[in-house]
GROMACS .gro file of C-alpha atoms in nm:
model
  399
    1MET     CA    1  -2.915   0.352   1.111
    2SER     CA    2  -2.855   0.009   1.366
    3LEU     CA    3  -2.463  -0.027   1.495
    4ASN     CA    4  -2.493  -0.330   1.247
    5SER     CA    5  -2.558  -0.144   0.949
    6LEU     CA    6  -2.331   0.138   1.062
    7LEU     CA    7  -2.019  -0.111   1.106
    8ALA     CA    8  -2.096  -0.253   0.770
    9SER     CA    9  -2.183   0.078   0.606
   10PHE     CA   10  -1.771   0.240   0.711
   11LEU     CA   11  -1.569  -0.041   0.757
   12TYR     CA   12  -1.352  -0.211   0.509
   13PHE     CA   13  -1.106  -0.427   0.564
   14GLY     CA   14  -0.874  -0.653   0.283
   15ARG     CA   15  -0.908  -1.025   0.268
   16ARG     CA   16  -0.627  -1.274   0.116
   17CYS     CA   17  -0.629  -1.460  -0.259
   18ALA     CA   18  -0.372  -1.767  -0.349
   19LYS     CA   19  -0.251  -1.927  -0.678
   20SER     CA   20  -0.526  -2.188  -0.695
   21THR     CA   21  -0.359  -2.335  -0.379
   22THR     CA   22  -0.339  -2.245   0.007
   23THR     CA   23   0.024  -2.218   0.098
   24VAL     CA   24   0.018  -2.166   0.453
   25ARG     CA   25   0.318  -1.944   0.620
   26CYS     CA   26   0.471  -1.863   0.929
   27TYR     CA   27   0.571  -1.459   0.934
   28ALA     CA   28   0.799  -1.409   1.217
   29SER     CA   29   0.887  -1.064   1.340
   30VAL     CA   30   1.174  -0.890   1.153
   31ALA     CA   31   1.474  -0.643   1.343
   32VAL     CA   32   1.353  -0.340   1.237
   33ASN     CA   33   1.599  -0.018   1.184
   34PRO     CA   34   1.902  -0.228   1.248
   35ALA     CA   35   2.221  -0.053   1.335
   36ASN     CA   36   2.490   0.000   1.047
   37LYS     CA   37   2.714  -0.277   1.051
   38ASP     CA   38   2.999  -0.059   1.083
   39GLY     CA   39   2.859   0.158   1.344
   40THR     CA   40   2.891   0.462   1.092
   41LYS     CA   41   2.646   0.724   1.200
   42PRO     CA   42   2.391   0.743   0.877
   43LYS     CA   43   2.367   1.083   0.668
   44THR     CA   44   2.066   0.995   0.473
   45GLY     CA   45   1.754   0.809   0.628
   46ILE     CA   46   1.467   0.686   0.392
   47VAL     CA   47   1.150   0.708   0.575
   48MET     CA   48   0.947   0.410   0.458
   49LEU     CA   49   0.556   0.471   0.475
   50ASN     CA   50   0.302   0.253   0.481
   51MET     CA   51  -0.029   0.137   0.637
   52GLY     CA   52   0.156  -0.200   0.783
   53GLY     CA   53  -0.011  -0.474   0.941
   54PRO     CA   54  -0.006  -0.707   1.274
   55SER     CA   55   0.283  -0.954   1.242
   56HIS     CA   56   0.059  -1.168   1.485
   57THR     CA   57  -0.278  -1.229   1.580
   58ASN     CA   58  -0.271  -1.072   1.968
   59GLN     CA   59  -0.184  -0.762   1.746
   60VAL     CA   60  -0.510  -0.715   1.537
   61HIS     CA   61  -0.751  -0.562   1.784
   62GLU     CA   62  -0.445  -0.290   1.824
   63TYR     CA   63  -0.416  -0.276   1.476
   64LEU     CA   64  -0.806  -0.235   1.403
   65LEU     CA   65  -0.839  -0.021   1.660
   66ARG     CA   66  -0.577   0.252   1.516
   67ILE     CA   67  -0.749   0.226   1.168
   68MET     CA   68  -1.096   0.263   1.377
   69THR     CA   69  -1.007   0.581   1.546
   70ASP     CA   70  -0.857   0.770   1.209
   71ARG     CA   71  -1.024   0.999   1.041
   72ASP     CA   72  -0.804   1.015   0.762
   73MET     CA   73  -0.878   0.691   0.682
   74ILE     CA   74  -1.250   0.634   0.797
   75GLN     CA   75  -1.493   0.881   0.926
   76LEU     CA   76  -1.789   0.767   1.147
   77PRO     CA   77  -2.066   0.943   1.347
   78VAL     CA   78  -1.949   0.946   1.714
   79GLN     CA   79  -1.610   0.765   1.635
   80SER     CA   80  -1.465   0.779   1.965
   81LYS     CA   81  -1.771   0.504   2.094
   82LEU     CA   82  -1.831   0.382   1.767
   83GLY     CA   83  -1.453   0.326   1.632
   84PRO     CA   84  -1.350   0.071   1.943
   85TRP     CA   85  -1.715  -0.095   1.935
   86ILE     CA   86  -1.615  -0.211   1.591
   87ALA     CA   87  -1.248  -0.284   1.664
   88LYS     CA   88  -1.346  -0.488   1.934
   89ARG     CA   89  -1.635  -0.698   1.759
   90ARG     CA   90  -1.445  -0.777   1.421
   91THR     CA   91  -1.126  -0.863   1.612
   92PRO     CA   92  -1.214  -1.220   1.615
   93GLU     CA   93  -1.303  -1.271   1.242
   94VAL     CA   94  -1.001  -1.093   1.136
   95GLN     CA   95  -0.776  -1.287   1.367
   96LYS     CA   96  -0.897  -1.588   1.146
   97LYS     CA   97  -0.802  -1.439   0.849
   98TYR     CA   98  -0.450  -1.399   0.934
   99SER     CA   99  -0.423  -1.764   1.110
  100GLU     CA  100  -0.513  -1.874   0.741
  101ILE     CA  101  -0.224  -1.701   0.593
  102GLY     CA  102   0.033  -1.797   0.849
  103GLY     CA  103  -0.080  -1.638   1.180
  104GLY     CA  104   0.007  -1.261   1.065
  105SER     CA  105   0.137  -1.003   0.802
  106PRO     CA  106   0.453  -1.052   0.596
  107ILE     CA  107   0.457  -0.648   0.515
  108LEU     CA  108   0.705  -0.576   0.766
  109GLN     CA  109   0.891  -0.888   0.647
  110TRP     CA  110   0.917  -0.709   0.297
  111THR     CA  111   0.943  -0.373   0.372
  112ASN     CA  112   1.296  -0.470   0.567
  113LYS     CA  113   1.424  -0.662   0.274
  114GLN     CA  114   1.316  -0.391   0.074
  115GLY     CA  115   1.478  -0.109   0.230
  116GLU     CA  116   1.816  -0.330   0.305
  117LEU     CA  117   1.879  -0.402  -0.041
  118LEU     CA  118   1.760  -0.034  -0.146
  119CYS     CA  119   1.984   0.067   0.114
  120LYS     CA  120   2.284  -0.125  -0.034
  121LYS     CA  121   2.227  -0.012  -0.345
  122LEU     CA  122   2.205   0.383  -0.289
  123ASP     CA  123   2.539   0.326  -0.094
  124LYS     CA  124   2.725   0.205  -0.366
  125ILE     CA  125   2.572   0.474  -0.657
  126SER     CA  126   2.495   0.763  -0.446
  127PRO     CA  127   2.824   0.788  -0.229
  128GLU     CA  128   2.771   1.165  -0.146
  129THR     CA  129   2.452   1.107   0.021
  130SER     CA  130   2.574   0.776   0.226
  131PRO     CA  131   2.552   0.645   0.456
  132HIS     CA  132   2.202   0.541   0.394
  133LYS     CA  133   1.932   0.364   0.655
  134TYR     CA  134   1.582   0.330   0.631
  135TYR     CA  135   1.322   0.336   0.879
  136VAL     CA  136   0.985   0.150   0.829
  137ALA     CA  137   0.717   0.397   0.963
  138PHE     CA  138   0.375   0.218   0.934
  139ARG     CA  139   0.053   0.390   1.046
  140TYR     CA  140  -0.126   0.149   1.189
  141ALA     CA  141   0.128  -0.120   1.367
  142ASP     CA  142   0.465  -0.160   1.471
  143PRO     CA  143   0.697  -0.018   1.389
  144LEU     CA  144   0.454   0.303   1.435
  145THR     CA  145   0.545   0.653   1.268
  146GLU     CA  146   0.612   0.786   1.582
  147ARG     CA  147   0.882   0.506   1.656
  148ALA     CA  148   1.081   0.595   1.348
  149LEU     CA  149   1.084   0.949   1.395
  150GLU     CA  150   1.234   0.899   1.760
  151SER     CA  151   1.500   0.660   1.599
  152ILE     CA  152   1.566   0.965   1.306
  153ARG     CA  153   1.593   1.175   1.595
  154ASN     CA  154   1.865   0.974   1.794
  155ASP     CA  155   2.076   0.882   1.508
  156GLY     CA  156   2.083   1.280   1.404
  157VAL     CA  157   2.056   1.167   1.035
  158GLN     CA  158   2.118   1.536   0.771
  159ARG     CA  159   1.884   1.426   0.543
  160ILE     CA  160   1.542   1.268   0.547
  161VAL     CA  161   1.329   1.136   0.267
  162LEU     CA  162   0.956   1.056   0.341
  163PHE     CA  163   0.923   0.757   0.094
  164SER     CA  164   0.574   0.709   0.058
  165GLN     CA  165   0.516   0.301  -0.011
  166TYR     CA  166   0.188   0.379  -0.178
  167PRO     CA  167   0.268   0.435  -0.566
  168GLN     CA  168  -0.074   0.590  -0.626
  169TYR     CA  169  -0.145   0.855  -0.366
  170SER     CA  170  -0.485   0.881  -0.194
  171CYS     CA  171  -0.551   1.127   0.096
  172SER     CA  172  -0.688   0.784   0.237
  173THR     CA  173  -0.361   0.629   0.283
  174SER     CA  174  -0.037   0.826   0.194
  175GLY     CA  175  -0.245   1.115   0.326
  176SER     CA  176  -0.274   0.977   0.649
  177SER     CA  177   0.071   0.881   0.673
  178PHE     CA  178   0.172   1.247   0.593
  179ASN     CA  179  -0.057   1.391   0.864
  180ALA     CA  180   0.047   1.145   1.139
  181ILE     CA  181   0.411   1.314   1.078
  182TYR     CA  182   0.282   1.641   1.115
  183ASN     CA  183   0.083   1.565   1.413
  184TYR     CA  184   0.373   1.420   1.568
  185TYR     CA  185   0.563   1.743   1.556
  186LYS     CA  186   0.275   1.975   1.644
  187SER     CA  187   0.377   1.906   1.981
  188ARG     CA  188   0.772   1.825   1.938
  189ASP     CA  189   1.084   2.053   1.752
  190LEU     CA  190   1.172   1.964   1.453
  191PRO     CA  191   1.547   1.786   1.493
  192ASN     CA  192   1.839   2.034   1.436
  193ASP     CA  193   1.984   2.118   1.096
  194MET     CA  194   1.759   1.829   0.910
  195LYS     CA  195   1.695   1.869   0.541
  196TRP     CA  196   1.351   1.718   0.463
  197SER     CA  197   1.238   1.596   0.128
  198ILE     CA  198   0.877   1.381   0.011
  199ILE     CA  199   0.843   1.140  -0.242
  200ASP     CA  200   0.470   1.124  -0.249
  201ARG     CA  201   0.362   0.932  -0.566
  202TRP     CA  202   0.555   0.726  -0.838
  203ALA     CA  203   0.279   0.549  -1.029
  204THR     CA  204   0.421   0.595  -1.364
  205HIS     CA  205   0.769   0.511  -1.305
  206PRO     CA  206   0.892   0.312  -1.598
  207LEU     CA  207   1.107   0.036  -1.344
  208LEU     CA  208   0.787   0.007  -1.168
  209VAL     CA  209   0.570  -0.060  -1.493
  210LYS     CA  210   0.848  -0.284  -1.607
  211THR     CA  211   0.776  -0.536  -1.304
  212PHE     CA  212   0.425  -0.548  -1.314
  213VAL     CA  213   0.518  -0.658  -1.656
  214GLU     CA  214   0.757  -0.921  -1.544
  215ARG     CA  215   0.489  -1.043  -1.252
  216ILE     CA  216   0.245  -1.073  -1.553
  217LYS     CA  217   0.452  -1.267  -1.822
  218GLU     CA  218   0.541  -1.529  -1.535
  219GLU     CA  219   0.180  -1.611  -1.488
  220LEU     CA  220   0.073  -1.571  -1.868
  221ALA     CA  221   0.322  -1.899  -1.938
  222GLN     CA  222   0.136  -2.127  -1.698
  223PHE     CA  223  -0.138  -2.109  -1.905
  224PRO     CA  224  -0.176  -2.335  -2.219
  225SER     CA  225  -0.016  -2.195  -2.532
  226GLU     CA  226  -0.395  -2.207  -2.716
  227LYS     CA  227  -0.549  -2.027  -2.431
  228ARG     CA  228  -0.316  -1.774  -2.358
  229ASP     CA  229  -0.424  -1.470  -2.569
  230ASP     CA  230  -0.777  -1.534  -2.409
  231VAL     CA  231  -0.630  -1.504  -2.072
  232ILE     CA  232  -0.825  -1.188  -1.911
  233ILE     CA  233  -0.557  -0.956  -1.713
  234LEU     CA  234  -0.788  -0.801  -1.380
  235PHE     CA  235  -0.601  -0.519  -1.261
  236SER     CA  236  -0.760  -0.525  -0.882
  237ALA     CA  237  -0.677  -0.237  -0.651
  238HIS     CA  238  -0.856  -0.123  -0.320
  239SER     CA  239  -1.150   0.073  -0.380
  240LEU     CA  240  -1.258   0.402  -0.232
  241PRO     CA  241  -1.596   0.513  -0.125
  242MET     CA  242  -1.739   0.745  -0.375
  243LYS     CA  243  -1.776   1.019  -0.163
  244VAL     CA  244  -1.401   0.989  -0.172
  245VAL     CA  245  -1.367   0.962  -0.520
  246HIS     CA  246  -1.606   1.292  -0.549
  247ARG     CA  247  -1.417   1.537  -0.349
  248GLY     CA  248  -1.139   1.513  -0.585
  249ASP     CA  249  -0.910   1.252  -0.489
  250SER     CA  250  -0.634   1.155  -0.751
  251TYR     CA  251  -0.583   0.754  -0.637
  252PRO     CA  252  -0.797   0.633  -0.919
  253SER     CA  253  -0.653   0.830  -1.198
  254GLU     CA  254  -0.321   0.721  -1.074
  255VAL     CA  255  -0.410   0.368  -1.113
  256GLY     CA  256  -0.539   0.379  -1.455
  257ALA     CA  257  -0.197   0.539  -1.526
  258THR     CA  258  -0.041   0.247  -1.405
  259VAL     CA  259  -0.273   0.003  -1.566
  260ALA     CA  260  -0.221   0.202  -1.894
  261LEU     CA  261   0.162   0.214  -1.920
  262VAL     CA  262   0.185  -0.191  -1.797
  263MET     CA  263  -0.037  -0.253  -2.109
  264LYS     CA  264   0.151  -0.035  -2.342
  265GLU     CA  265   0.443  -0.217  -2.256
  266LEU     CA  266   0.327  -0.516  -2.298
  267ASN     CA  267   0.172  -0.430  -2.650
  268TYR     CA  268  -0.226  -0.490  -2.544
  269CYS     CA  269  -0.122  -0.825  -2.558
  270ASN     CA  270  -0.437  -0.934  -2.371
  271PRO     CA  271  -0.823  -0.835  -2.318
  272TYR     CA  272  -0.772  -0.654  -1.961
  273SER     CA  273  -0.990  -0.486  -1.735
  274LEU     CA  274  -0.932  -0.217  -1.403
  275VAL     CA  275  -1.144  -0.346  -1.075
  276TRP     CA  276  -1.180  -0.278  -0.746
  277GLN     CA  277  -1.177  -0.496  -0.449
  278SER     CA  278  -1.239  -0.494  -0.080
  279LYS     CA  279  -1.598  -0.259  -0.053
  280VAL     CA  280  -1.802  -0.354   0.256
  281GLY     CA  281  -2.174  -0.209   0.328
  282PRO     CA  282  -2.406  -0.083   0.115
  283THR     CA  283  -2.271   0.302   0.067
  284GLU     CA  284  -2.163   0.367  -0.274
  285TRP     CA  285  -1.780   0.235  -0.396
  286LEU     CA  286  -1.586   0.283  -0.657
  287GLY     CA  287  -1.661  -0.031  -0.902
  288PRO     CA  288  -1.668  -0.224  -1.074
  289PHE     CA  289  -1.556  -0.478  -0.783
  290THR     CA  290  -1.311  -0.782  -0.877
  291ASP     CA  291  -1.571  -1.045  -0.779
  292GLU     CA  292  -1.855  -0.925  -0.933
  293ALA     CA  293  -1.615  -0.865  -1.268
  294LEU     CA  294  -1.529  -1.224  -1.256
  295LYS     CA  295  -1.858  -1.362  -1.226
  296ASP     CA  296  -1.994  -1.184  -1.506
  297TYR     CA  297  -1.691  -1.250  -1.703
  298VAL     CA  298  -1.768  -1.605  -1.666
  299LYS     CA  299  -2.141  -1.573  -1.763
  300GLN     CA  300  -1.985  -1.416  -2.099
  301GLY     CA  301  -1.815  -1.759  -2.142
  302LYS     CA  302  -1.465  -1.632  -2.038
  303LYS     CA  303  -1.304  -1.881  -1.824
  304ASN     CA  304  -0.920  -1.815  -1.759
  305PHE     CA  305  -0.803  -1.506  -1.529
  306ILE     CA  306  -0.489  -1.367  -1.404
  307LEU     CA  307  -0.528  -1.119  -1.091
  308VAL     CA  308  -0.245  -0.829  -1.056
  309PRO     CA  309  -0.240  -0.645  -0.758
  310ILE     CA  310  -0.150  -0.345  -0.923
  311ALA     CA  311  -0.147  -0.080  -0.611
  312PHE     CA  312   0.033  -0.301  -0.328
  313VAL     CA  313   0.402  -0.338  -0.316
  314ASN     CA  314   0.381  -0.621  -0.088
  315GLU     CA  315   0.213  -0.933   0.000
  316HIS     CA  316  -0.046  -0.892   0.289
  317ILE     CA  317  -0.418  -1.001   0.389
  318GLU     CA  318  -0.581  -0.787   0.049
  319THR     CA  319  -0.350  -1.052  -0.194
  320LEU     CA  320  -0.304  -1.327   0.028
  321HIS     CA  321  -0.662  -1.364   0.146
  322GLU     CA  322  -0.897  -1.178  -0.038
  323LEU     CA  323  -0.710  -1.224  -0.392
  324ASP     CA  324  -0.583  -1.543  -0.325
  325ILE     CA  325  -0.837  -1.769  -0.120
  326GLU     CA  326  -1.161  -1.535  -0.145
  327TYR     CA  327  -1.147  -1.491  -0.528
  328CYS     CA  328  -0.871  -1.751  -0.701
  329GLN     CA  329  -0.996  -2.061  -0.466
  330GLU     CA  330  -1.352  -2.030  -0.343
  331LEU     CA  331  -1.535  -1.775  -0.595
  332GLY     CA  332  -1.334  -1.944  -0.874
  333GLU     CA  333  -1.442  -2.279  -0.763
  334LYS     CA  334  -1.764  -2.200  -0.727
  335ILE     CA  335  -1.855  -2.004  -1.085
  336GLY     CA  336  -1.665  -2.229  -1.266
  337VAL     CA  337  -1.342  -2.039  -1.341
  338GLU     CA  338  -1.119  -2.263  -1.582
  339LYS     CA  339  -0.783  -2.122  -1.460
  340ILE     CA  340  -0.730  -1.813  -1.262
  341ARG     CA  341  -0.416  -1.704  -1.143
  342ARG     CA  342  -0.234  -1.413  -0.947
  343ALA     CA  343   0.052  -1.224  -1.019
  344ALA     CA  344   0.282  -1.194  -0.721
  345ALA     CA  345   0.329  -0.799  -0.567
  346PRO     CA  346   0.680  -0.641  -0.647
  347ASN     CA  347   0.810  -0.781  -0.317
  348ASP     CA  348   1.222  -0.830  -0.362
  349HIS     CA  349   1.176  -0.847  -0.737
  350PRO     CA  350   1.522  -0.704  -0.882
  351ILE     CA  351   1.366  -0.482  -1.186
  352PHE     CA  352   1.168  -0.340  -0.818
  353ILE     CA  353   1.452  -0.292  -0.637
  354ASP     CA  354   1.592  -0.114  -0.913
  355ALA     CA  355   1.274   0.095  -0.914
  356LEU     CA  356   1.279   0.210  -0.551
  357THR     CA  357   1.647   0.264  -0.601
  358ASP     CA  358   1.630   0.504  -0.923
  359ILE     CA  359   1.349   0.713  -0.743
  360VAL     CA  360   1.576   0.749  -0.454
  361ALA     CA  361   1.881   0.859  -0.623
  362SER     CA  362   1.707   1.057  -0.907
  363HIS     CA  363   1.474   1.245  -0.580
  364LEU     CA  364   1.836   1.291  -0.396
  365LYS     CA  365   1.992   1.440  -0.692
  366SER     CA  366   1.680   1.719  -0.779
  367LYS     CA  367   1.618   2.054  -0.676
  368GLN     CA  368   1.264   1.979  -0.599
  369LEU     CA  369   1.233   1.861  -0.237
  370VAL     CA  370   0.848   1.835  -0.255
  371ASN     CA  371   0.599   1.810  -0.527
  372PRO     CA  372   0.370   2.026  -0.581
  373LYS     CA  373   0.101   1.834  -0.642
  374PHE     CA  374   0.124   1.705  -0.312
  375LEU     CA  375   0.093   2.065  -0.130
  376THR     CA  376  -0.235   2.117  -0.295
  377ARG     CA  377  -0.544   2.014  -0.140
  378CYS     CA  378  -0.831   1.822  -0.332
  379PRO     CA  379  -1.115   2.026  -0.488
  380HIS     CA  380  -1.366   1.948  -0.259
  381CYS     CA  381  -1.125   1.904   0.071
  382VAL     CA  382  -1.339   1.839   0.368
  383ASN     CA  383  -1.067   1.767   0.620
  384SER     CA  384  -0.983   2.075   0.867
  385SER     CA  385  -0.617   2.011   0.931
  386CYS     CA  386  -0.522   1.903   0.543
  387ASP     CA  387  -0.472   2.277   0.499
  388ALA     CA  388  -0.188   2.304   0.809
  389SER     CA  389  -0.059   2.018   0.724
  390LYS     CA  390   0.048   2.124   0.387
  391LYS     CA  391   0.140   2.486   0.489
  392TRP     CA  392   0.366   2.309   0.690
  393TYR     CA  393   0.510   2.048   0.478
  394ALA     CA  394   0.556   2.313   0.206
  395LYS     CA  395   0.768   2.521   0.521
  396ILE     CA  396   0.975   2.242   0.612
  397CYS     CA  397   1.086   2.122   0.284
  398ASN     CA  398   1.186   2.464   0.169
  399ASN     CA  399   1.387   2.549   0.464
   0.00000   0.00000   0.00000
């Protein structure tokens, strides 16, 4: 297989989509992990784990390099050489995509906003664990996980909650972030007298479901009343290679659980389907794929659609470019869609902030510091460090 074929086979990276029109945004860097305004020492730290994204186009190469050399995210032959080669080769193309959405990813902006609102609410409803401080811990872009952990040590926080911002768990995403924390502490001492706990998944939380319901209702209202009931709701989530699915990754079933609850809350008001985006290369990936589903539904005579990013909690390259530009705009026009809209990600929707608050507040009151499911490996796990990582978390969360 040629180097170009390997590139196509193994690399996946999202693209952006807009609601019928393209809005160019400029995303400035946002102050990260700000000190408490009154100077008080934080008692509880909330570590918000996510993949992250480059805030500026000049950060794209480093971002891709981190992805291409992370074996939790992607496995490549001769990864130490092929990974950097792919990152360098892909940089101009990916920079162009970020330029088309305003020059960088807004994921840091949204995560900071969510963290601020979350901690403000927690301080009010959980005074016994306050003051609360959020720490952004991105896997592949600044602020990196290591920076967040350094800040936590310096702040002398008493209680740390590792809070995955992926509602549905996957070893390739959530798992990579948790493994990064384990790897950081393999050569360092843990901070003294700190209590650790984990929120690893929350795909079925009622307020998360309600947030998606409200986002869908907002878009349904934009269709003529005589056509509204026939609009097909396509829940789109990032796909996985089938080899990941076959080893027992729980992500597909957890995404499906979210979709089922959303449609139940909507009283099954419209036809719907769960589809998968961002597949690249000839290897087998989980389908049906979002773009192919749109094409085939149009062939069946369907003309009106809403795309729902069901596995993302904030806007980023895969909503703003892949869904908005490539599917809603370019593909929609090409295949003759009558009307296609995209539901916004949860972002700072008040119900979503209530969801985050309830998840953390309930967790802080719970006696369960770590979910037994999190400590259980996939049936056919092939990650040599996964066992050690999970044993480490079982130890630190039960001290």
